[in-house]
XYZ file of N, CA and C in Angstrom:
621
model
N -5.590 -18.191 -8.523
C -4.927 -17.403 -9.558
C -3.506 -17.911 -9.735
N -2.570 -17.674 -11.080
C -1.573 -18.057 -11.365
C -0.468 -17.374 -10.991
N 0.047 -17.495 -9.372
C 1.168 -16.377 -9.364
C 2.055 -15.545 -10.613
N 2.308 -16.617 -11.780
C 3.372 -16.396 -12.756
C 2.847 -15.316 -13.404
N 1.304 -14.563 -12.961
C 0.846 -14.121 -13.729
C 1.293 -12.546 -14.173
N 2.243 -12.214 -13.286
C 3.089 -11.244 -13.175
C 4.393 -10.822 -12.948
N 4.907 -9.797 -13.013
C 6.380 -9.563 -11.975
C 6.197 -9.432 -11.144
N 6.634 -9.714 -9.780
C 6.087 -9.524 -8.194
C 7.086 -8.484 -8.167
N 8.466 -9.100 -8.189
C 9.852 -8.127 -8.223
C 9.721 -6.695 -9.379
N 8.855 -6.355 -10.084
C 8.753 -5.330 -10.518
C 7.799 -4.806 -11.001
N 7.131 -4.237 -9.972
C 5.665 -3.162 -9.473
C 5.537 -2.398 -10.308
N 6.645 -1.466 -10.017
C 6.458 -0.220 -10.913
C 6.157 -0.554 -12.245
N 6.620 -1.320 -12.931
C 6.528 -1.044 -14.475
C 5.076 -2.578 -14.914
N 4.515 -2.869 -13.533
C 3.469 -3.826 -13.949
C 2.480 -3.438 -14.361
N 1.603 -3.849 -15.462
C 0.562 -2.792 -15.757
C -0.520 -3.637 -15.081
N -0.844 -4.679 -13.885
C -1.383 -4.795 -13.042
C -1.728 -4.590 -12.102
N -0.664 -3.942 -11.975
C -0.308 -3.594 -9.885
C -0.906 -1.849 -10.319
N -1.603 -1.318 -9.439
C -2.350 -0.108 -9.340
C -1.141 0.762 -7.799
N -0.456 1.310 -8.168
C -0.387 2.502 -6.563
C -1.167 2.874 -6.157
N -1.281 2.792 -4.654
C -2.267 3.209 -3.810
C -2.379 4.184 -2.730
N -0.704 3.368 -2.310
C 0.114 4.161 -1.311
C 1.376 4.101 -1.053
N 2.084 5.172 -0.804
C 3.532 5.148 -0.641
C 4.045 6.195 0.328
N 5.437 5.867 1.101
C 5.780 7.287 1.584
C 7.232 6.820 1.636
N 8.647 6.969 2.232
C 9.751 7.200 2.010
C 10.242 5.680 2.279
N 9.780 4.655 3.023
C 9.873 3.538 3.517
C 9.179 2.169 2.067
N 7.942 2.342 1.598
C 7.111 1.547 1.148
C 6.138 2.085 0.328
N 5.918 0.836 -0.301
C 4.436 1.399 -1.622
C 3.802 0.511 -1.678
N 2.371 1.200 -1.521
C 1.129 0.031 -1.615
C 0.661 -0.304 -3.102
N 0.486 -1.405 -3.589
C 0.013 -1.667 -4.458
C -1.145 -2.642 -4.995
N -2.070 -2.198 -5.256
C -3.779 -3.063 -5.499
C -3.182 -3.565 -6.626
N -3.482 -4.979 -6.779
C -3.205 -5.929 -7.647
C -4.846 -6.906 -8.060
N -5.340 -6.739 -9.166
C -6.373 -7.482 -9.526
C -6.170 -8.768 -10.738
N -6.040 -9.912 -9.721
C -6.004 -11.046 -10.963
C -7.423 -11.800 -10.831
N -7.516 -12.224 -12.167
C -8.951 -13.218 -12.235
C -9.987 -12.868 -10.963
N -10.598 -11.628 -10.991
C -11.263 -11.562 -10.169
C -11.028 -11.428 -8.570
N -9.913 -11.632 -8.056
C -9.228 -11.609 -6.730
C -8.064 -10.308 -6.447
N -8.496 -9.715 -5.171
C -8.452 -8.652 -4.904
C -7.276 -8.518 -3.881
N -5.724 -8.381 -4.726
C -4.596 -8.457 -3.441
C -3.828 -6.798 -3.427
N -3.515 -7.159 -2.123
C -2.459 -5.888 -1.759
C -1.093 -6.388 -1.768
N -0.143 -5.497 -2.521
C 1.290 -5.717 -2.334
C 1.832 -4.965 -1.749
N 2.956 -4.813 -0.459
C 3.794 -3.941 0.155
C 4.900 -4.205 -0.151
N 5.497 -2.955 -0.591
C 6.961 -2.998 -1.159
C 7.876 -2.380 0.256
N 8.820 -2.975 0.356
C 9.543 -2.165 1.800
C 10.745 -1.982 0.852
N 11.281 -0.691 0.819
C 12.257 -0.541 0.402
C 13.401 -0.388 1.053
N 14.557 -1.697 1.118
C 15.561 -1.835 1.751
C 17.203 -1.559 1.342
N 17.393 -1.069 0.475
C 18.183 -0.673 -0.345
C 19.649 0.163 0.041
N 19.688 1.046 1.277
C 20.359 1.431 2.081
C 21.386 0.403 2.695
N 22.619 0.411 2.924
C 23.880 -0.307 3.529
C 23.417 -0.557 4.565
N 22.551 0.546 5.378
C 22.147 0.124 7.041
C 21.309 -1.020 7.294
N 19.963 -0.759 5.828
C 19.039 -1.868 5.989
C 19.634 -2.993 5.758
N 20.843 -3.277 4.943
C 21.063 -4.529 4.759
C 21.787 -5.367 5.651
N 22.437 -4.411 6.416
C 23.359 -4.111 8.093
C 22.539 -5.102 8.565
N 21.170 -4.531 8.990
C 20.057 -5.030 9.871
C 19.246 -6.060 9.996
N 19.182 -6.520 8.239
C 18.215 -7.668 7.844
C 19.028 -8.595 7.895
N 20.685 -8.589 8.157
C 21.535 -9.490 8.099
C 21.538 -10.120 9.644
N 20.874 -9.713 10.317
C 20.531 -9.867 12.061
C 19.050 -10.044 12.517
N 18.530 -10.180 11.197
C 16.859 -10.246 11.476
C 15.958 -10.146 10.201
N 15.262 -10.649 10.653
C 14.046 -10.939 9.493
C 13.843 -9.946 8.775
N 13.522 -9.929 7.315
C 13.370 -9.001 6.331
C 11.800 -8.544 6.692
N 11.960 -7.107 6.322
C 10.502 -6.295 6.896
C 8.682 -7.596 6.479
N 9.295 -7.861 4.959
C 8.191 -8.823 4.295
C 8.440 -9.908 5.379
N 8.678 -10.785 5.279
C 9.126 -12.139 6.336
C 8.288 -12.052 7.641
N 9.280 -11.127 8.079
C 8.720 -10.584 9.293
C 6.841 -10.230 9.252
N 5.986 -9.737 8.690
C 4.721 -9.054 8.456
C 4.386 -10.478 8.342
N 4.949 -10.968 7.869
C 4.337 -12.341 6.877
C 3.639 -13.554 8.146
N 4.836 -13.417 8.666
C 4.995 -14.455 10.259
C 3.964 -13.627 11.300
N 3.940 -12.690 11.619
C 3.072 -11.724 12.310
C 1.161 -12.293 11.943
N 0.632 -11.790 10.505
C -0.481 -12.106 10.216
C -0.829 -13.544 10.452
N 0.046 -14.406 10.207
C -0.402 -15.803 10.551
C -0.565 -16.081 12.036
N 0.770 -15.470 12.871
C 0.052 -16.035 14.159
C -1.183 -15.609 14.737
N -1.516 -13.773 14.246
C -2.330 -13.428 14.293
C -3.564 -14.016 14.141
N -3.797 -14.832 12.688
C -4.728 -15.162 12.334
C -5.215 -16.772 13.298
N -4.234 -17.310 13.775
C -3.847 -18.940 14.229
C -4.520 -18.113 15.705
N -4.411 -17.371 16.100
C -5.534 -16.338 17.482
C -6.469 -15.761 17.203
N -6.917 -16.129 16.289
C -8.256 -15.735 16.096
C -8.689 -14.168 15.942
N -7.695 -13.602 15.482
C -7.636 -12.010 15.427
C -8.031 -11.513 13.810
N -8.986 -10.485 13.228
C -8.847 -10.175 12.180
C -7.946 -9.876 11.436
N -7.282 -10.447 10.331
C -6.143 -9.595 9.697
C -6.557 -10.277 8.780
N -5.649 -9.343 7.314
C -5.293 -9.672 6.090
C -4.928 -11.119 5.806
N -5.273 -12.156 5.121
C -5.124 -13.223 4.870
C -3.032 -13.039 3.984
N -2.276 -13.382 4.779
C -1.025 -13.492 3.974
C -0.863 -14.487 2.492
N -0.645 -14.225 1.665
C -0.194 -15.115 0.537
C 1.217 -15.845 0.487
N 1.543 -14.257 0.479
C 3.284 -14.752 0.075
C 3.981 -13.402 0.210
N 5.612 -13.633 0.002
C 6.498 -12.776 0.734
C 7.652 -12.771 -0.119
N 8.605 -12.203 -0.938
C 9.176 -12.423 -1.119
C 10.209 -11.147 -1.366
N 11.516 -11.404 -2.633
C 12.866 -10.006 -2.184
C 13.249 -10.080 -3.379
N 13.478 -9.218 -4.331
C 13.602 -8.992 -5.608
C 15.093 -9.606 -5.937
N 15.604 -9.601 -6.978
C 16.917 -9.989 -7.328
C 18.188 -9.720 -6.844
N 18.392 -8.112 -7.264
C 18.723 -7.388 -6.834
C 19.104 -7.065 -4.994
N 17.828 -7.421 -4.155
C 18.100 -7.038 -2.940
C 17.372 -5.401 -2.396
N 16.823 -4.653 -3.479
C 16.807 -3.438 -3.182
C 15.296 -2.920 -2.416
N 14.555 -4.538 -2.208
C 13.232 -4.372 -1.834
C 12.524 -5.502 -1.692
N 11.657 -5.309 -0.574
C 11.259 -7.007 -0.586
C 9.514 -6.872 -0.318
N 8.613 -7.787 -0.703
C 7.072 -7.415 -0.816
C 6.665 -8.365 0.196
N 5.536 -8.144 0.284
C 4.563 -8.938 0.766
C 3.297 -9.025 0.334
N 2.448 -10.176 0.213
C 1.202 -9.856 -1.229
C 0.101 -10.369 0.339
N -0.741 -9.651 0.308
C -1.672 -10.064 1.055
C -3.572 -10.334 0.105
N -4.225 -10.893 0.952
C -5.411 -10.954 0.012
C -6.351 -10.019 0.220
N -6.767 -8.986 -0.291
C -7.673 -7.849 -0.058
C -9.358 -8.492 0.518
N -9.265 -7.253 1.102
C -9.974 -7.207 2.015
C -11.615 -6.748 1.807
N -12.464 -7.279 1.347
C -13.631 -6.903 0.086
C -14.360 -5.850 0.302
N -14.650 -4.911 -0.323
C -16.397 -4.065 0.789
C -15.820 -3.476 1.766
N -15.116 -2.839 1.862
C -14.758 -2.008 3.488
C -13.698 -0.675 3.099
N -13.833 -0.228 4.148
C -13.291 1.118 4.152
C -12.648 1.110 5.423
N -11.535 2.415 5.698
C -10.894 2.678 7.313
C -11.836 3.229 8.439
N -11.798 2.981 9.171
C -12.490 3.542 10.492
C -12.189 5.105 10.027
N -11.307 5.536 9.339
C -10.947 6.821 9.369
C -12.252 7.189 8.373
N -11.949 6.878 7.579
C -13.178 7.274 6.014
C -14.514 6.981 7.474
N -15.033 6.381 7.569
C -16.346 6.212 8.244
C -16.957 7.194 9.072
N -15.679 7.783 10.333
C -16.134 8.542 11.168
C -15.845 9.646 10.479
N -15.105 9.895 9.453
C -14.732 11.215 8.823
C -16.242 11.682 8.099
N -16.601 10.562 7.363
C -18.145 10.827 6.658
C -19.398 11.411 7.334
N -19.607 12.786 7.192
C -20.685 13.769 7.353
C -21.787 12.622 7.004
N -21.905 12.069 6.188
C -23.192 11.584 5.238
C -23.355 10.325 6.129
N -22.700 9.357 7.074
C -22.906 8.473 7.076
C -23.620 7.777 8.438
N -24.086 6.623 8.464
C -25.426 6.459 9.773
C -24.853 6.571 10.814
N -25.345 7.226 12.139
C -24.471 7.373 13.195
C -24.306 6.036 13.809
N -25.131 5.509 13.626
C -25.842 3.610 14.499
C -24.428 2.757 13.469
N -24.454 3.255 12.418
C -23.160 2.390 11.636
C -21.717 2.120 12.120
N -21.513 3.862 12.236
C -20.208 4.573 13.263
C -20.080 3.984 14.230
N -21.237 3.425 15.080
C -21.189 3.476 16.625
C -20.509 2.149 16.734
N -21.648 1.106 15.878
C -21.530 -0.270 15.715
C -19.759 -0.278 15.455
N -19.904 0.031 14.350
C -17.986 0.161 13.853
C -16.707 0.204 15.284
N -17.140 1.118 15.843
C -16.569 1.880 17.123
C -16.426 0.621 17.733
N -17.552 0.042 18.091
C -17.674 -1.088 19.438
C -16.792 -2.040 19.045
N -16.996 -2.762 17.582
C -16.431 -3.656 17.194
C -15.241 -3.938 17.207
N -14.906 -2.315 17.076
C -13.141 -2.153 16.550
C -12.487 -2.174 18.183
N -13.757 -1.864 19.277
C -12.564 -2.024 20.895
C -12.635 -3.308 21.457
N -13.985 -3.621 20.973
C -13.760 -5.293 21.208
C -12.999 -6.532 20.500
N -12.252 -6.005 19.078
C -11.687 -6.758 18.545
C -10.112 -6.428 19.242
N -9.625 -5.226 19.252
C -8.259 -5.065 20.066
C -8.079 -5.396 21.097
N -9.288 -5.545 21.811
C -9.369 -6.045 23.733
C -8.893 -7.791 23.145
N -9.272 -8.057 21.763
C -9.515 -9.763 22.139
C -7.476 -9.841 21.426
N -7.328 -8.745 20.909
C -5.762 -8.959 20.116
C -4.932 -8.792 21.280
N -5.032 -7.527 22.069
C -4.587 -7.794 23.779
C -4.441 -8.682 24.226
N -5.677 -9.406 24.313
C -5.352 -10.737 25.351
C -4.606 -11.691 24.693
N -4.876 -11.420 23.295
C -3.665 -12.888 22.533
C -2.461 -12.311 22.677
N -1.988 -11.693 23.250
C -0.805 -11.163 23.174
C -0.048 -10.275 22.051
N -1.226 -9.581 21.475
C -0.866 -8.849 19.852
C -1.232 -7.202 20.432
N -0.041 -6.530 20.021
C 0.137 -5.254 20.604
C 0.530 -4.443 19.280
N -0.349 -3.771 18.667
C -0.180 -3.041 17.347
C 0.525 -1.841 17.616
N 1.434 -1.442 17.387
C 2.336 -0.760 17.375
C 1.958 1.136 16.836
N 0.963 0.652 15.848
C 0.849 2.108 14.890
C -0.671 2.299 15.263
N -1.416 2.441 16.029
C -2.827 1.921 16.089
C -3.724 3.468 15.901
N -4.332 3.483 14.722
C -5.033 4.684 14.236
C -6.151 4.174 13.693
N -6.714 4.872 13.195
C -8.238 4.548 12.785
C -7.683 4.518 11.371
N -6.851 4.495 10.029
C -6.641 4.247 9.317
C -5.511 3.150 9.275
N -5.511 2.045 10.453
C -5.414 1.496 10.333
C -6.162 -0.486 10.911
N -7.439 0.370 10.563
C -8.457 -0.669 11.103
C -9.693 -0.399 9.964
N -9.921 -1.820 8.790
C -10.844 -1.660 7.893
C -12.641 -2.284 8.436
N -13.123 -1.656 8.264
C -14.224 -2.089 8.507
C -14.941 -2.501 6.853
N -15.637 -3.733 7.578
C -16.460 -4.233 6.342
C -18.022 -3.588 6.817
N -18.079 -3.165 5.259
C -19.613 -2.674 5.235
C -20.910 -3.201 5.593
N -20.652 -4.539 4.816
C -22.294 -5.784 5.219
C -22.291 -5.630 6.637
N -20.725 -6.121 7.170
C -20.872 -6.585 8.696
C -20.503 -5.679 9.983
N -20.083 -4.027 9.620
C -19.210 -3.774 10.831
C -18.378 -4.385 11.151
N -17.841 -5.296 10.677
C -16.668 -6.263 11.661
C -15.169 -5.615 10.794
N -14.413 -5.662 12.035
C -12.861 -4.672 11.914
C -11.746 -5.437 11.486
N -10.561 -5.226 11.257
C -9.574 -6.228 10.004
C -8.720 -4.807 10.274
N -7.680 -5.666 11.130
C -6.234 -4.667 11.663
C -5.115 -5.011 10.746
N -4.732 -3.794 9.881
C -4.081 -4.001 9.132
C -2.199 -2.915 9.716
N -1.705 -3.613 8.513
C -0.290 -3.042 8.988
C 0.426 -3.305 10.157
N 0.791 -4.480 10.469
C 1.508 -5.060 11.717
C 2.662 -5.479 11.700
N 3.483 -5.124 10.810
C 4.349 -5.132 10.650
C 5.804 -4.520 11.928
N 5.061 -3.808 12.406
C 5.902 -3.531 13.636
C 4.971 -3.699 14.848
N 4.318 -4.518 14.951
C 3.758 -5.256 16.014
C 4.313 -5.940 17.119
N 4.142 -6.034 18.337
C 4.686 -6.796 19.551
C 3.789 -7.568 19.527
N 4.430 -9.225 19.514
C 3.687 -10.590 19.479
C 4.242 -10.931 20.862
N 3.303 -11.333 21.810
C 3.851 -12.147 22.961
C 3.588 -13.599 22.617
N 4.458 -14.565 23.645
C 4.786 -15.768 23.742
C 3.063 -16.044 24.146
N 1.845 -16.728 24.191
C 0.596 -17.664 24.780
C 1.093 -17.416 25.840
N 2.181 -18.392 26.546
C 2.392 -18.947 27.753
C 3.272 -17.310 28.636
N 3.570 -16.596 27.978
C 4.503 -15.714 28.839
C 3.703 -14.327 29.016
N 3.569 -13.375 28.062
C 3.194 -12.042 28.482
C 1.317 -11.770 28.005
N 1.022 -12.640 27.678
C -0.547 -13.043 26.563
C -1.599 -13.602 27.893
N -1.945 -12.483 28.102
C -3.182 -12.715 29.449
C -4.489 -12.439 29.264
N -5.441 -12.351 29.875
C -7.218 -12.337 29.812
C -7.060 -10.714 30.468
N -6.094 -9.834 30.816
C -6.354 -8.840 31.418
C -6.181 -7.355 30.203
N -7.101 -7.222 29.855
C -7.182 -5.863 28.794
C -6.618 -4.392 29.747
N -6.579 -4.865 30.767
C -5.911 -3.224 31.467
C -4.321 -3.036 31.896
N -3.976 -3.663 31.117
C -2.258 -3.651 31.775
C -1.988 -1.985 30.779
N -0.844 -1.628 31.390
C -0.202 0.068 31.518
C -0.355 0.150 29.887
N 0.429 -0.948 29.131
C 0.767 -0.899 27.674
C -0.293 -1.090 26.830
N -1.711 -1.529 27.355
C -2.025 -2.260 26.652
C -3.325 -1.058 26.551
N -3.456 -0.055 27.840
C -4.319 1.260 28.018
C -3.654 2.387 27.661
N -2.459 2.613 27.168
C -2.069 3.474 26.343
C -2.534 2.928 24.939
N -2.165 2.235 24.171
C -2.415 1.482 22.723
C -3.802 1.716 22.859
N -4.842 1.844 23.384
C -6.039 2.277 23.639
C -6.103 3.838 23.626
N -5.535 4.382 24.368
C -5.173 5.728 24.644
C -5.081 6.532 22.852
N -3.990 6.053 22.338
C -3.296 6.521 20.786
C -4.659 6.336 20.134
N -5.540 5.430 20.175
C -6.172 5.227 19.058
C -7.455 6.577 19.814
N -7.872 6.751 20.574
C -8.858 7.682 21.170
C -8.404 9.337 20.972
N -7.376 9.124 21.520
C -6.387 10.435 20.763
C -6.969 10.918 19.322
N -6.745 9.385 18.489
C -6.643 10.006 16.469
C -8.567 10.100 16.490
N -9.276 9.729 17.110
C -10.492 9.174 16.532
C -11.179 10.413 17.451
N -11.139 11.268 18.177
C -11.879 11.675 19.316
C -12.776 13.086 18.691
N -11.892 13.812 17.351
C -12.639 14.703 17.466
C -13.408 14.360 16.202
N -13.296 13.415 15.697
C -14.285 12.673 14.591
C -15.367 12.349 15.069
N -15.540 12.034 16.093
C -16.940 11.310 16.592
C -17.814 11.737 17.772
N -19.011 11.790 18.032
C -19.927 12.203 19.304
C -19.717 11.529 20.473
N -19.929 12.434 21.387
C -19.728 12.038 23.367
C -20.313 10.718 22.965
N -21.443 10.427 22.688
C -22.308 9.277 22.671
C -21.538 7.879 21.739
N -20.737 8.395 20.591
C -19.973 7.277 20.070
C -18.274 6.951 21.156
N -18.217 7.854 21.725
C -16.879 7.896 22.420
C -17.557 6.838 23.905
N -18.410 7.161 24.573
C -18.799 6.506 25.572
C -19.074 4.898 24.990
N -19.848 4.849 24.226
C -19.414 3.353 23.375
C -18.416 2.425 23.090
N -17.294 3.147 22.745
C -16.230 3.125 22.257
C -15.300 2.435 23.640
């Protein structure tokens, strides 16, 4: 697709970009060109403090941007990154990722009355065996909820989204084969917490 094919720097008034999600920080925005299915995150930095801060460190986009790739360079599910960039102005900076086809949140799934329990379960397994394998690469998700892990429909297979405040370890320094370290069974802990009264003894023992 033709990046030019839009304003990146101005969402709001694109009659491409769809809102999806927003709250006091950021706004999600579904973007459909020629058939291809992207997400835009707007971080809104606009505040004297944020600019305080980004003047000492990577801009929120930048930052997400660098995150999904190493992610992806470990073999971890995530959002395919495009591009990253910071409006004119300064008052906000995006990140365009490539959507994610056929899938829904772990949240929608186990929330669904209607839906196969063998689906749920599968979902469940996938989603502790894919964080056990982000653990050992040294990828420590920060926000870890069941709305923030998409499952694809054909496959059960899980796609950790929002890492933006993620802890990346060094390969060689804190990135081990051991899934039980203190930090790494709490981040396990949070996500059992959000998911526990959604689902059966029998999907939790799975899990």
């Amino acid at each position: 697709f033709d990046m030019n094919t839009m304003q990146w720097s101005d969402l709001a008034n694109e009659p491409l970009a769809q809102l999806v999600k927003q709250n006091a920080k950021r706004k999600v925005y579904r973007v459909v060109i020629d058939n291809v299915t992207l997400f835009v995150k707007a971080y809104a930095i606009g505040t004297i403090k944020d600019r305080i801060k980004n003047s000492f460190r990577d801009i929120p986009a930048k930052d997400e941007f660098t995150k999904l790739y190493i992610c992806q360079d470990r073999n971890i599910s995530v959002p395919t990154p495009i591009a990253w960039g910071i409006n004119p102005i300064g008052s906000f900076c995006y990140l365009i990722c490539l959507g994610v086809e056929n899938a829904s949140s772990l949240l929608d799934i186990i929330r669904d009355k209607d839906a196969d329990d063998m689906f749920a379960t599968k979902a469940l397994m996938a989603t502790a065996k894919m964080i056990s394998q982000a653990h050992c690469g040294g990828v420590l998700h920060q926000d870890l909820h069941s709305g923030n892990v998409l499952i694809k429909h054909s496959t059960q297979s899980p796609t950790l989204i929002d890492l933006q405040g993620a802890c990346i370890a060094n390969r060689s320094s804190d990135a081990s084969a051991d899934p039980f370290t203190s930090d790494r069974v709490n981040n396990f802990a949070i996500l059992i917490a959000d998911i526990r009264n959604n689902i059966t003894v029998k999907q939790l023992k799975a899990f």
